[in-house]
């Protein structure tokens, strides 16, 4: 049976541990709050950009950009998977990977091959263990990622689409609902889908300067980059 001195030593040790874990909790809460603020700050921009592109996709344009034209035959798709670099985040990554595998299998069952672009160490580790054709990787984005850090990986996927190596492009990420709930979602980036909602039931066109080709090329590439950055 422990004596009084051992009990006091144990009690003091537990109290010291409580102080450390409390400090860690406060630091983690502060980091998460800042991450949420950065996410919320970019959300309106990404939403408005998606709205703009939906308008463009529904316009009666004389020129249709290749990103807005669906392909008759789908032989290979590209999937950008956005995960975390670290663990200890519950089912955040596991649910994300389940969604990615579900989407992949739906195409593989149709004899369509899948290429992956992996953002985050956990995605790299997962697909290293289960296999998959990975053509682009980016890790260590940090707590405050810069869009420039993503451009190289996104360009690999856009180049593959431009060259006809992939016929569709998706991004899969967790949609933030609340601190305790994040929902994995798959967004089709290419080809850009027309919005069939009532809001876009009428059609129009725009005046482009200097030309539709130059403007749309710039806008649509920036649109893809913004959606991946928001994810």
PDB file of C-alpha atoms in Angstrom, residues 32 176-182:
ATOM      1  CA  UNK A  32      -8.705  25.747 -34.953  1.00  0.00           C
ATOM      2  CA  UNK A 176     -17.125  22.093 -42.728  1.00  0.00           C
ATOM      3  CA  UNK A 177     -20.536  21.990 -41.028  1.00  0.00           C
ATOM      4  CA  UNK A 178     -19.525  22.446 -37.396  1.00  0.00           C
ATOM      5  CA  UNK A 179     -16.586  21.724 -35.112  1.00  0.00           C
ATOM      6  CA  UNK A 180     -17.889  18.209 -34.546  1.00  0.00           C
ATOM      7  CA  UNK A 181     -19.176  17.520 -38.047  1.00  0.00           C
ATOM      8  CA  UNK A 182     -17.459  17.602 -41.407  1.00  0.00           C
TER       9      UNK A 182
END
